Amino acid sequence: TAGIFSSSESVEGIFNSRGLSDWHTQTLAEVSITILAADSSGWQKANSPDVTNLDPLALAEIAAKKALDSAHPLEIPAGKYKVILEPSAALDIVGFMFWDYSGMAILDQRSFLTGRIGSKLFGENITIWDDVAHPLQTGSPFDGEGMRRLQVPLVENGVVKRVVYARATAERMKRSEQKDKAGPIEPTGHGFPLPNEIGEMPLNIVFAAPQNPQTLAQMIASTERGLLVTRLWYIREVDPYEKIVTGMTRDGTFLVENGQVRQGVRNFRFNESLIHMLSNVEAMSEPLRSCGEESFDMVVPAMKIRDFNFTEVTKF
């Protein structure tokens, strides 16, 4: 077994000669636990601004159970499966699209949202906000320029509503040929510290709660045949415009049959479009604060998705 515990306090201040004066202090504690067996493994991770919210023993017990339950994994063929992604797995894969929710990415024509703002890209059940003030979120209430971070609706019922802006990016967009296709244009408090050559990015992602949330157990019980995935890793982008990413499952991948978790299976490599994936979400849990290894912390649900594309079986 291997485990990491960290606790920290960060302080951020921004001041200038025009009277700007802002200060933010924050604590953060994190626990990550990996347990290895001969031919299987288990993992759990959690963080919180309040260390008393963490239960390392409970995380260790879950990780150990995953390692035990996935021992002697069955090899099943690659293909399209109904998949249940636990929150950490969902977080790590969807995180690859949020750099594109940026005015500068639109101006540079490197965003998959170029020409698509106002279009319905995802399923009706997908609504996403950026909201630093959400009770499960953390972070400074101001950006690197000292602007207050606004609550920004990024997706509503599958429709891409807008992207975020730093001040300079908003001014450039107002003068650009793309201004009529860029949605609302205004500084939203998402700029990086000056001098800023990166632009902006939403960093406090919150998925809206579904109308009929399901627990992970309910998703499993309603699945005739599919896969339960603990986490994903080694995720890389394949096609930036269709937002196709590739990666692998890890630390607890299970076959679900007739509403029950049957046994562990060999891990898979996947190639999946985030547009396709978020158009095929059949069920979601209540969103909760989650963390992974490939992306930043979010408030995100577990997701049950149809036709998730696994391309090959790995050796472990």
C-alpha atoms as a PDB file:
ATOM      1  CA  THR A   1       0.000   0.000   0.000  1.00  0.00           C
ATOM      2  CA  ALA A   2       1.050   3.595  -0.593  1.00  0.00           C
ATOM      3  CA  GLY A   3      -0.573   6.703   0.760  1.00  0.00           C
ATOM      4  CA  ILE A   4      -0.154  10.446   0.686  1.00  0.00           C
ATOM      5  CA  PHE A   5      -1.509  12.979   3.156  1.00  0.00           C
ATOM      6  CA  SER A   6      -0.940  16.685   2.718  1.00  0.00           C
ATOM      7  CA  SER A   7      -2.265  19.789   4.372  1.00  0.00           C
ATOM      8  CA  SER A   8      -1.513  23.332   3.314  1.00  0.00           C
ATOM      9  CA  GLU A   9      -2.383  26.963   3.677  1.00  0.00           C
ATOM     10  CA  SER A  10      -2.139  29.316   0.715  1.00  0.00           C
ATOM     11  CA  VAL A  11      -2.286  33.101   0.682  1.00  0.00           C
ATOM     12  CA  GLU A  12      -2.908  35.252  -2.374  1.00  0.00           C
ATOM     13  CA  GLY A  13      -2.849  39.023  -2.464  1.00  0.00           C
ATOM     14  CA  ILE A  14      -3.144  41.547  -5.273  1.00  0.00           C
ATOM     15  CA  PHE A  15      -2.522  45.299  -4.986  1.00  0.00           C
ATOM     16  CA  ASN A  16      -1.853  48.173  -7.353  1.00  0.00           C
ATOM     17  CA  SER A  17      -1.399  51.928  -7.424  1.00  0.00           C
ATOM     18  CA  ARG A  18      -5.020  52.490  -8.522  1.00  0.00           C
ATOM     19  CA  GLY A  19      -6.421  51.360  -5.199  1.00  0.00           C
ATOM     20  CA  LEU A  20      -6.897  47.641  -5.912  1.00  0.00           C
ATOM     21  CA  SER A  21      -6.435  45.670  -2.694  1.00  0.00           C
ATOM     22  CA  ASP A  22      -7.592  42.076  -2.348  1.00  0.00           C
ATOM     23  CA  TRP A  23      -6.504  39.209  -0.125  1.00  0.00           C
ATOM     24  CA  HIS A  24      -7.485  35.531   0.065  1.00  0.00           C
ATOM     25  CA  THR A  25      -6.377  32.798   2.476  1.00  0.00           C
ATOM     26  CA  GLN A  26      -7.305  29.154   2.073  1.00  0.00           C
ATOM     27  CA  THR A  27      -6.500  25.775   3.630  1.00  0.00           C
ATOM     28  CA  LEU A  28      -6.582  22.430   1.830  1.00  0.00           C
ATOM     29  CA  ALA A  29      -6.066  18.847   3.029  1.00  0.00           C
ATOM     30  CA  GLU A  30      -5.777  15.793   0.778  1.00  0.00           C
ATOM     31  CA  VAL A  31      -5.536  12.018   1.139  1.00  0.00           C
ATOM     32  CA  SER A  32      -4.646   9.582  -1.660  1.00  0.00           C
ATOM     33  CA  ILE A  33      -4.371   5.809  -1.143  1.00  0.00           C
ATOM     34  CA  THR A  34      -3.294   3.092  -3.605  1.00  0.00           C
ATOM     35  CA  ILE A  35      -3.317  -0.615  -2.759  1.00  0.00           C
ATOM     36  CA  LEU A  36      -1.619  -3.193  -4.993  1.00  0.00           C
ATOM     37  CA  ALA A  37      -2.187  -6.941  -5.131  1.00  0.00           C
ATOM     38  CA  ALA A  38      -0.581  -9.551  -7.372  1.00  0.00           C
ATOM     39  CA  ASP A  39      -2.792  -8.860 -10.397  1.00  0.00           C
ATOM     40  CA  SER A  40      -5.131  -6.096  -9.225  1.00  0.00           C
ATOM     41  CA  SER A  41      -5.205  -2.725  -7.504  1.00  0.00           C
ATOM     42  CA  GLY A  42      -7.486  -0.232  -5.792  1.00  0.00           C
ATOM     43  CA  TRP A  43      -7.393   3.545  -5.287  1.00  0.00           C
ATOM     44  CA  GLN A  44      -9.237   6.360  -3.571  1.00  0.00           C
ATOM     45  CA  LYS A  45      -8.569  10.055  -3.175  1.00  0.00           C
ATOM     46  CA  ALA A  46     -10.340  12.981  -1.513  1.00  0.00           C
ATOM     47  CA  ASN A  47      -9.599  16.547  -0.523  1.00  0.00           C
ATOM     48  CA  SER A  48     -11.296  19.329   1.395  1.00  0.00           C
ATOM     49  CA  PRO A  49     -10.540  22.790   2.773  1.00  0.00           C
ATOM     50  CA  ASP A  50     -11.519  21.281   6.172  1.00  0.00           C
ATOM     51  CA  VAL A  51      -9.371  18.324   7.236  1.00  0.00           C
ATOM     52  CA  THR A  52     -12.140  17.037   9.511  1.00  0.00           C
ATOM     53  CA  ASN A  53     -14.187  16.225   6.393  1.00  0.00           C
ATOM     54  CA  LEU A  54     -11.660  13.526   5.400  1.00  0.00           C
ATOM     55  CA  ASP A  55     -11.864   9.907   6.538  1.00  0.00           C
ATOM     56  CA  PRO A  56      -8.581   8.199   5.560  1.00  0.00           C
ATOM     57  CA  LEU A  57      -9.613   4.850   7.046  1.00  0.00           C
ATOM     58  CA  ALA A  58     -12.820   4.733   4.973  1.00  0.00           C
ATOM     59  CA  LEU A  59     -10.844   5.597   1.824  1.00  0.00           C
ATOM     60  CA  ALA A  60      -8.313   2.839   2.608  1.00  0.00           C
ATOM     61  CA  GLU A  61     -11.079   0.286   3.147  1.00  0.00           C
ATOM     62  CA  ILE A  62     -12.664   1.147  -0.223  1.00  0.00           C
ATOM     63  CA  ALA A  63      -9.293   0.953  -1.997  1.00  0.00           C
ATOM     64  CA  ALA A  64      -8.533  -2.406  -0.355  1.00  0.00           C
ATOM     65  CA  LYS A  65     -11.936  -3.799  -1.300  1.00  0.00           C
ATOM     66  CA  LYS A  66     -11.461  -2.740  -4.909  1.00  0.00           C
ATOM     67  CA  ALA A  67      -8.074  -4.505  -5.005  1.00  0.00           C
ATOM     68  CA  LEU A  68      -9.575  -7.673  -3.494  1.00  0.00           C
ATOM     69  CA  ASP A  69     -12.718  -7.670  -5.635  1.00  0.00           C
ATOM     70  CA  SER A  70     -10.808  -7.149  -8.889  1.00  0.00           C
ATOM     71  CA  ALA A  71      -8.279  -9.937  -8.276  1.00  0.00           C
ATOM     72  CA  HIS A  72      -7.778 -12.553 -11.018  1.00  0.00           C
ATOM     73  CA  PRO A  73      -9.304 -10.234 -13.621  1.00  0.00           C
ATOM     74  CA  LEU A  74     -11.261 -11.652 -16.530  1.00  0.00           C
ATOM     75  CA  GLU A  75     -10.212 -10.594 -20.030  1.00  0.00           C
ATOM     76  CA  ILE A  76     -13.202  -9.513 -22.101  1.00  0.00           C
ATOM     77  CA  PRO A  77     -13.041  -8.086 -25.629  1.00  0.00           C
ATOM     78  CA  ALA A  78     -12.818  -4.378 -26.355  1.00  0.00           C
ATOM     79  CA  GLY A  79     -15.861  -2.686 -27.849  1.00  0.00           C
ATOM     80  CA  LYS A  80     -18.655  -0.281 -27.005  1.00  0.00           C
ATOM     81  CA  TYR A  81     -20.029  -0.814 -23.517  1.00  0.00           C
ATOM     82  CA  LYS A  82     -22.459   0.814 -21.176  1.00  0.00           C
ATOM     83  CA  VAL A  83     -20.111   2.289 -18.588  1.00  0.00           C
ATOM     84  CA  ILE A  84     -20.539   3.675 -15.096  1.00  0.00           C
ATOM     85  CA  LEU A  85     -17.852   6.230 -14.325  1.00  0.00           C
ATOM     86  CA  GLU A  86     -17.284   6.998 -10.664  1.00  0.00           C
ATOM     87  CA  PRO A  87     -16.910  10.764 -10.002  1.00  0.00           C
ATOM     88  CA  SER A  88     -13.091  10.759 -10.136  1.00  0.00           C
ATOM     89  CA  ALA A  89     -13.163   9.034 -13.527  1.00  0.00           C
ATOM     90  CA  ALA A  90     -15.811  11.434 -14.857  1.00  0.00           C
ATOM     91  CA  LEU A  91     -13.801  14.424 -13.584  1.00  0.00           C
ATOM     92  CA  ASP A  92     -10.526  13.379 -15.180  1.00  0.00           C
ATOM     93  CA  ILE A  93     -11.999  12.874 -18.640  1.00  0.00           C
ATOM     94  CA  VAL A  94     -14.319  15.915 -18.841  1.00  0.00           C
ATOM     95  CA  GLY A  95     -11.531  18.143 -17.529  1.00  0.00           C
ATOM     96  CA  PHE A  96      -9.928  17.994 -20.956  1.00  0.00           C
ATOM     97  CA  MET A  97     -12.561  20.271 -22.480  1.00  0.00           C
ATOM     98  CA  PHE A  98     -12.500  23.243 -20.115  1.00  0.00           C
ATOM     99  CA  TRP A  99      -9.378  24.918 -21.524  1.00  0.00           C
ATOM    100  CA  ASP A 100     -11.563  25.451 -24.597  1.00  0.00           C
ATOM    101  CA  TYR A 101     -14.126  27.526 -22.653  1.00  0.00           C
ATOM    102  CA  SER A 102     -11.883  30.553 -23.147  1.00  0.00           C
ATOM    103  CA  GLY A 103     -12.215  33.684 -25.245  1.00  0.00           C
ATOM    104  CA  MET A 104      -8.549  33.444 -26.213  1.00  0.00           C
ATOM    105  CA  ALA A 105      -8.992  29.826 -27.359  1.00  0.00           C
ATOM    106  CA  ILE A 106     -11.878  31.018 -29.582  1.00  0.00           C
ATOM    107  CA  LEU A 107      -9.766  33.879 -30.987  1.00  0.00           C
ATOM    108  CA  ASP A 108      -6.919  31.453 -31.720  1.00  0.00           C
ATOM    109  CA  GLN A 109      -9.409  29.001 -33.305  1.00  0.00           C
ATOM    110  CA  ARG A 110      -8.069  26.159 -31.165  1.00  0.00           C
ATOM    111  CA  SER A 111     -11.283  25.596 -29.209  1.00  0.00           C
ATOM    112  CA  PHE A 112     -13.789  22.902 -30.120  1.00  0.00           C
ATOM    113  CA  LEU A 113     -16.418  25.571 -29.374  1.00  0.00           C
ATOM    114  CA  THR A 114     -15.308  27.762 -32.295  1.00  0.00           C
ATOM    115  CA  GLY A 115     -18.484  28.459 -34.288  1.00  0.00           C
ATOM    116  CA  ARG A 116     -20.528  26.309 -31.889  1.00  0.00           C
ATOM    117  CA  ILE A 117     -21.515  28.720 -29.104  1.00  0.00           C
ATOM    118  CA  GLY A 118     -25.295  28.708 -28.949  1.00  0.00           C
ATOM    119  CA  SER A 119     -25.432  25.180 -30.392  1.00  0.00           C
ATOM    120  CA  LYS A 120     -26.681  22.088 -28.645  1.00  0.00           C
ATOM    121  CA  LEU A 121     -23.619  19.862 -28.325  1.00  0.00           C
ATOM    122  CA  PHE A 122     -24.573  17.678 -25.351  1.00  0.00           C
ATOM    123  CA  GLY A 123     -27.598  15.898 -23.894  1.00  0.00           C
ATOM    124  CA  GLU A 124     -30.551  17.741 -22.336  1.00  0.00           C
ATOM    125  CA  ASN A 125     -29.438  16.556 -18.890  1.00  0.00           C
ATOM    126  CA  ILE A 126     -26.062  18.357 -19.036  1.00  0.00           C
ATOM    127  CA  THR A 127     -25.898  21.760 -17.330  1.00  0.00           C
ATOM    128  CA  ILE A 128     -22.537  23.135 -16.190  1.00  0.00           C
ATOM    129  CA  TRP A 129     -21.600  26.322 -14.333  1.00  0.00           C
ATOM    130  CA  ASP A 130     -18.404  27.941 -13.214  1.00  0.00           C
ATOM    131  CA  ASP A 131     -19.050  29.131  -9.652  1.00  0.00           C
ATOM    132  CA  VAL A 132     -16.320  29.855  -7.110  1.00  0.00           C
ATOM    133  CA  ALA A 133     -18.988  30.637  -4.494  1.00  0.00           C
ATOM    134  CA  HIS A 134     -20.538  27.149  -4.605  1.00  0.00           C
ATOM    135  CA  PRO A 135     -20.385  25.622  -1.094  1.00  0.00           C
ATOM    136  CA  LEU A 136     -18.346  22.624  -2.336  1.00  0.00           C
ATOM    137  CA  GLN A 137     -15.894  24.727  -4.329  1.00  0.00           C
ATOM    138  CA  THR A 138     -12.662  26.408  -3.248  1.00  0.00           C
ATOM    139  CA  GLY A 139     -10.480  29.155  -4.631  1.00  0.00           C
ATOM    140  CA  SER A 140      -9.931  32.864  -4.662  1.00  0.00           C
ATOM    141  CA  PRO A 141     -12.993  35.083  -5.307  1.00  0.00           C
ATOM    142  CA  PHE A 142     -10.855  37.249  -7.620  1.00  0.00           C
ATOM    143  CA  ASP A 143      -8.716  36.405 -10.644  1.00  0.00           C
ATOM    144  CA  GLY A 144      -5.102  37.221 -11.500  1.00  0.00           C
ATOM    145  CA  GLU A 145      -6.142  40.721 -12.611  1.00  0.00           C
ATOM    146  CA  GLY A 146      -8.105  41.453  -9.442  1.00  0.00           C
ATOM    147  CA  MET A 147     -11.510  41.068 -11.124  1.00  0.00           C
ATOM    148  CA  ARG A 148     -14.267  39.401  -9.103  1.00  0.00           C
ATOM    149  CA  ARG A 149     -15.039  35.921 -10.409  1.00  0.00           C
ATOM    150  CA  LEU A 150     -18.563  35.842 -11.817  1.00  0.00           C
ATOM    151  CA  GLN A 151     -20.884  32.852 -11.782  1.00  0.00           C
ATOM    152  CA  VAL A 152     -20.921  31.827 -15.452  1.00  0.00           C
ATOM    153  CA  PRO A 153     -23.389  29.422 -17.130  1.00  0.00           C
ATOM    154  CA  LEU A 154     -21.247  27.406 -19.554  1.00  0.00           C
ATOM    155  CA  VAL A 155     -23.822  24.806 -20.670  1.00  0.00           C
ATOM    156  CA  GLU A 156     -27.589  24.796 -20.123  1.00  0.00           C
ATOM    157  CA  ASN A 157     -29.565  21.676 -21.055  1.00  0.00           C
ATOM    158  CA  GLY A 158     -26.880  20.665 -23.524  1.00  0.00           C
ATOM    159  CA  VAL A 159     -26.559  24.090 -25.185  1.00  0.00           C
ATOM    160  CA  VAL A 160     -23.197  25.851 -25.027  1.00  0.00           C
ATOM    161  CA  LYS A 161     -24.046  29.292 -23.627  1.00  0.00           C
ATOM    162  CA  ARG A 162     -20.757  31.160 -23.331  1.00  0.00           C
ATOM    163  CA  VAL A 163     -17.057  31.122 -22.483  1.00  0.00           C
ATOM    164  CA  VAL A 164     -15.039  33.054 -19.892  1.00  0.00           C
ATOM    165  CA  TYR A 165     -12.916  36.153 -20.461  1.00  0.00           C
ATOM    166  CA  ALA A 166     -10.001  38.085 -19.058  1.00  0.00           C
ATOM    167  CA  ARG A 167     -10.237  41.859 -19.607  1.00  0.00           C
ATOM    168  CA  ALA A 168      -7.812  42.046 -22.532  1.00  0.00           C
ATOM    169  CA  THR A 169      -9.373  39.020 -24.246  1.00  0.00           C
ATOM    170  CA  ALA A 170     -12.845  40.585 -24.033  1.00  0.00           C
ATOM    171  CA  GLU A 171     -11.548  43.772 -25.695  1.00  0.00           C
ATOM    172  CA  ARG A 172      -9.859  41.763 -28.463  1.00  0.00           C
ATOM    173  CA  MET A 173     -13.024  39.725 -29.043  1.00  0.00           C
ATOM    174  CA  LYS A 174     -15.178  42.863 -29.396  1.00  0.00           C
ATOM    175  CA  ARG A 175     -12.956  43.945 -32.305  1.00  0.00           C
ATOM    176  CA  SER A 176     -12.630  40.517 -33.925  1.00  0.00           C
ATOM    177  CA  GLU A 177     -14.445  38.910 -36.856  1.00  0.00           C
ATOM    178  CA  GLN A 178     -15.780  36.268 -34.446  1.00  0.00           C
ATOM    179  CA  LYS A 179     -17.581  38.658 -32.113  1.00  0.00           C
ATOM    180  CA  ASP A 180     -21.038  37.786 -33.466  1.00  0.00           C
ATOM    181  CA  LYS A 181     -20.504  34.068 -32.829  1.00  0.00           C
ATOM    182  CA  ALA A 182     -18.826  34.308 -29.428  1.00  0.00           C
ATOM    183  CA  GLY A 183     -21.836  34.647 -27.122  1.00  0.00           C
ATOM    184  CA  PRO A 184     -21.842  37.317 -24.379  1.00  0.00           C
ATOM    185  CA  ILE A 185     -18.541  39.212 -24.334  1.00  0.00           C
ATOM    186  CA  GLU A 186     -17.458  40.701 -20.999  1.00  0.00           C
ATOM    187  CA  PRO A 187     -14.677  40.188 -18.459  1.00  0.00           C
ATOM    188  CA  THR A 188     -15.815  37.355 -16.178  1.00  0.00           C
ATOM    189  CA  GLY A 189     -12.970  37.297 -13.644  1.00  0.00           C
ATOM    190  CA  HIS A 190     -11.142  34.273 -15.026  1.00  0.00           C
ATOM    191  CA  GLY A 191      -7.871  35.811 -16.200  1.00  0.00           C
ATOM    192  CA  PHE A 192      -4.455  34.548 -15.130  1.00  0.00           C
ATOM    193  CA  PRO A 193      -1.927  36.850 -13.410  1.00  0.00           C
ATOM    194  CA  LEU A 194      -0.366  39.636 -15.479  1.00  0.00           C
ATOM    195  CA  PRO A 195       1.587  39.567 -17.714  1.00  0.00           C
ATOM    196  CA  ASN A 196      -0.902  37.075 -19.126  1.00  0.00           C
ATOM    197  CA  GLU A 197      -0.154  35.238 -22.366  1.00  0.00           C
ATOM    198  CA  ILE A 198      -2.411  32.269 -21.501  1.00  0.00           C
ATOM    199  CA  GLY A 199      -5.773  34.011 -21.409  1.00  0.00           C
ATOM    200  CA  GLU A 200      -8.382  32.530 -19.115  1.00  0.00           C
ATOM    201  CA  MET A 201     -10.071  29.333 -18.019  1.00  0.00           C
ATOM    202  CA  PRO A 202     -13.012  28.293 -15.816  1.00  0.00           C
ATOM    203  CA  LEU A 203     -11.521  26.662 -12.720  1.00  0.00           C
ATOM    204  CA  ASN A 204     -14.581  26.155 -10.494  1.00  0.00           C
ATOM    205  CA  ILE A 205     -16.665  23.711 -12.500  1.00  0.00           C
ATOM    206  CA  VAL A 206     -20.013  22.655 -11.058  1.00  0.00           C
ATOM    207  CA  PHE A 207     -22.330  20.149 -12.751  1.00  0.00           C
ATOM    208  CA  ALA A 208     -25.984  20.827 -11.976  1.00  0.00           C
ATOM    209  CA  ALA A 209     -27.860  18.121 -10.084  1.00  0.00           C
ATOM    210  CA  PRO A 210     -30.009  15.916 -12.364  1.00  0.00           C
ATOM    211  CA  GLN A 211     -33.786  15.880 -12.001  1.00  0.00           C
ATOM    212  CA  ASN A 212     -33.754  12.262 -10.859  1.00  0.00           C
ATOM    213  CA  PRO A 213     -30.357  11.533  -9.301  1.00  0.00           C
ATOM    214  CA  GLN A 214     -29.347   7.920  -8.809  1.00  0.00           C
ATOM    215  CA  THR A 215     -26.868   6.393  -6.424  1.00  0.00           C
ATOM    216  CA  LEU A 216     -24.012   4.310  -7.779  1.00  0.00           C
ATOM    217  CA  ALA A 217     -25.832   1.218  -6.472  1.00  0.00           C
ATOM    218  CA  GLN A 218     -28.984   2.157  -8.420  1.00  0.00           C
ATOM    219  CA  MET A 219     -26.988   2.642 -11.621  1.00  0.00           C
ATOM    220  CA  ILE A 220     -25.436  -0.794 -11.186  1.00  0.00           C
ATOM    221  CA  ALA A 221     -28.788  -2.418 -10.377  1.00  0.00           C
ATOM    222  CA  SER A 222     -30.338  -1.088 -13.606  1.00  0.00           C
ATOM    223  CA  THR A 223     -27.468  -2.272 -15.832  1.00  0.00           C
ATOM    224  CA  GLU A 224     -27.916  -5.536 -17.724  1.00  0.00           C
ATOM    225  CA  ARG A 225     -24.312  -5.615 -18.945  1.00  0.00           C
ATOM    226  CA  GLY A 226     -21.628  -2.983 -18.640  1.00  0.00           C
ATOM    227  CA  LEU A 227     -18.480  -1.852 -16.892  1.00  0.00           C
ATOM    228  CA  LEU A 228     -17.876  -0.023 -13.617  1.00  0.00           C
ATOM    229  CA  VAL A 229     -14.775   2.203 -13.735  1.00  0.00           C
ATOM    230  CA  THR A 230     -13.009   3.589 -10.654  1.00  0.00           C
ATOM    231  CA  ARG A 231     -10.628   5.959 -12.406  1.00  0.00           C
ATOM    232  CA  LEU A 232      -8.960   6.851 -15.703  1.00  0.00           C
ATOM    233  CA  TRP A 233      -5.367   7.829 -16.357  1.00  0.00           C
ATOM    234  CA  TYR A 234      -2.793   8.672 -19.026  1.00  0.00           C
ATOM    235  CA  ILE A 235      -5.440  10.692 -20.851  1.00  0.00           C
ATOM    236  CA  ARG A 236      -4.313  12.498 -24.003  1.00  0.00           C
ATOM    237  CA  GLU A 237      -6.116  14.430 -26.717  1.00  0.00           C
ATOM    238  CA  VAL A 238      -6.473  12.795 -30.143  1.00  0.00           C
ATOM    239  CA  ASP A 239      -8.791  15.167 -32.051  1.00  0.00           C
ATOM    240  CA  PRO A 240      -9.104  18.704 -30.630  1.00  0.00           C
ATOM    241  CA  TYR A 241     -12.220  19.730 -32.600  1.00  0.00           C
ATOM    242  CA  GLU A 242     -14.316  16.634 -31.924  1.00  0.00           C
ATOM    243  CA  LYS A 243     -12.677  16.491 -28.480  1.00  0.00           C
ATOM    244  CA  ILE A 244     -11.662  12.836 -28.840  1.00  0.00           C
ATOM    245  CA  VAL A 245      -9.390  11.699 -26.015  1.00  0.00           C
ATOM    246  CA  THR A 246      -7.613   8.441 -25.321  1.00  0.00           C
ATOM    247  CA  GLY A 247      -6.540   6.909 -22.026  1.00  0.00           C
ATOM    248  CA  MET A 248      -6.827   3.832 -19.842  1.00  0.00           C
ATOM    249  CA  THR A 249      -8.848   2.512 -16.939  1.00  0.00           C
ATOM    250  CA  ARG A 250      -7.039   1.779 -13.677  1.00  0.00           C
ATOM    251  CA  ASP A 251      -7.305   0.600 -10.065  1.00  0.00           C
ATOM    252  CA  GLY A 252     -10.672  -1.131 -10.159  1.00  0.00           C
ATOM    253  CA  THR A 253     -12.469  -2.001 -13.406  1.00  0.00           C
ATOM    254  CA  PHE A 254     -15.420  -4.372 -13.034  1.00  0.00           C
ATOM    255  CA  LEU A 255     -17.896  -6.292 -15.152  1.00  0.00           C
ATOM    256  CA  VAL A 256     -21.538  -5.588 -14.310  1.00  0.00           C
ATOM    257  CA  GLU A 257     -24.118  -8.201 -15.333  1.00  0.00           C
ATOM    258  CA  ASN A 258     -27.807  -8.458 -14.462  1.00  0.00           C
ATOM    259  CA  GLY A 259     -27.604  -5.576 -12.012  1.00  0.00           C
ATOM    260  CA  GLN A 260     -24.624  -6.898 -10.037  1.00  0.00           C
ATOM    261  CA  VAL A 261     -20.861  -6.366  -9.997  1.00  0.00           C
ATOM    262  CA  ARG A 262     -19.615  -9.784 -11.101  1.00  0.00           C
ATOM    263  CA  GLN A 263     -15.816  -9.577 -11.070  1.00  0.00           C
ATOM    264  CA  GLY A 264     -12.788  -7.545 -12.017  1.00  0.00           C
ATOM    265  CA  VAL A 265     -11.738  -7.320 -15.649  1.00  0.00           C
ATOM    266  CA  ARG A 266      -8.515  -6.440 -17.390  1.00  0.00           C
ATOM    267  CA  ASN A 267      -8.097  -2.736 -17.940  1.00  0.00           C
ATOM    268  CA  PHE A 268      -8.945  -1.089 -21.262  1.00  0.00           C
ATOM    269  CA  ARG A 269      -7.679   1.680 -23.487  1.00  0.00           C
ATOM    270  CA  PHE A 270     -10.453   3.962 -24.713  1.00  0.00           C
ATOM    271  CA  ASN A 271     -10.934   6.448 -27.547  1.00  0.00           C
ATOM    272  CA  GLU A 272     -13.973   8.595 -26.841  1.00  0.00           C
ATOM    273  CA  SER A 273     -15.357  11.942 -27.983  1.00  0.00           C
ATOM    274  CA  LEU A 274     -16.449  14.124 -25.077  1.00  0.00           C
ATOM    275  CA  ILE A 275     -19.224  15.484 -27.301  1.00  0.00           C
ATOM    276  CA  HIS A 276     -20.488  11.944 -27.915  1.00  0.00           C
ATOM    277  CA  MET A 277     -20.001  10.938 -24.290  1.00  0.00           C
ATOM    278  CA  LEU A 278     -21.935  13.889 -22.823  1.00  0.00           C
ATOM    279  CA  SER A 279     -24.718  13.264 -25.350  1.00  0.00           C
ATOM    280  CA  ASN A 280     -25.177   9.704 -24.081  1.00  0.00           C
ATOM    281  CA  VAL A 281     -25.421  10.119 -20.306  1.00  0.00           C
ATOM    282  CA  GLU A 282     -28.339   7.991 -19.109  1.00  0.00           C
ATOM    283  CA  ALA A 283     -28.110   8.681 -15.390  1.00  0.00           C
ATOM    284  CA  MET A 284     -26.146  10.765 -12.894  1.00  0.00           C
ATOM    285  CA  SER A 285     -25.687  10.869  -9.146  1.00  0.00           C
ATOM    286  CA  GLU A 286     -25.834  13.947  -6.968  1.00  0.00           C
ATOM    287  CA  PRO A 287     -22.706  15.979  -7.812  1.00  0.00           C
ATOM    288  CA  LEU A 288     -20.040  16.021  -5.114  1.00  0.00           C
ATOM    289  CA  ARG A 289     -16.620  17.524  -4.653  1.00  0.00           C
ATOM    290  CA  SER A 290     -14.194  15.168  -6.400  1.00  0.00           C
ATOM    291  CA  CYS A 291     -10.527  15.014  -7.297  1.00  0.00           C
ATOM    292  CA  GLY A 292      -8.420  12.889  -9.604  1.00  0.00           C
ATOM    293  CA  GLU A 293      -4.937  12.909 -11.098  1.00  0.00           C
ATOM    294  CA  GLU A 294      -5.403  14.234 -14.645  1.00  0.00           C
ATOM    295  CA  SER A 295      -7.538  17.317 -13.990  1.00  0.00           C
ATOM    296  CA  PHE A 296      -8.479  19.881 -11.356  1.00  0.00           C
ATOM    297  CA  ASP A 297     -11.062  19.521  -8.582  1.00  0.00           C
ATOM    298  CA  MET A 298     -14.725  19.831  -9.592  1.00  0.00           C
ATOM    299  CA  VAL A 299     -18.234  19.294  -8.303  1.00  0.00           C
ATOM    300  CA  VAL A 300     -19.203  16.396 -10.541  1.00  0.00           C
ATOM    301  CA  PRO A 301     -21.522  13.362 -10.472  1.00  0.00           C
ATOM    302  CA  ALA A 302     -20.976   9.705 -11.227  1.00  0.00           C
ATOM    303  CA  MET A 303     -22.223   9.071 -14.775  1.00  0.00           C
ATOM    304  CA  LYS A 304     -23.830   6.135 -16.527  1.00  0.00           C
ATOM    305  CA  ILE A 305     -23.040   6.375 -20.236  1.00  0.00           C
ATOM    306  CA  ARG A 306     -24.066   4.233 -23.202  1.00  0.00           C
ATOM    307  CA  ASP A 307     -21.770   3.170 -26.052  1.00  0.00           C
ATOM    308  CA  PHE A 308     -18.490   4.181 -24.440  1.00  0.00           C
ATOM    309  CA  ASN A 309     -15.748   3.174 -26.860  1.00  0.00           C
ATOM    310  CA  PHE A 310     -13.033   0.846 -25.524  1.00  0.00           C
ATOM    311  CA  THR A 311     -10.469   0.066 -28.237  1.00  0.00           C
ATOM    312  CA  GLU A 312      -8.120  -2.526 -26.720  1.00  0.00           C
ATOM    313  CA  VAL A 313      -7.368  -4.573 -23.622  1.00  0.00           C
ATOM    314  CA  THR A 314      -4.244  -3.756 -21.592  1.00  0.00           C
ATOM    315  CA  LYS A 315      -1.857  -6.272 -20.027  1.00  0.00           C
ATOM    316  CA  PHE A 316      -2.819  -5.564 -16.405  1.00  0.00           C
END
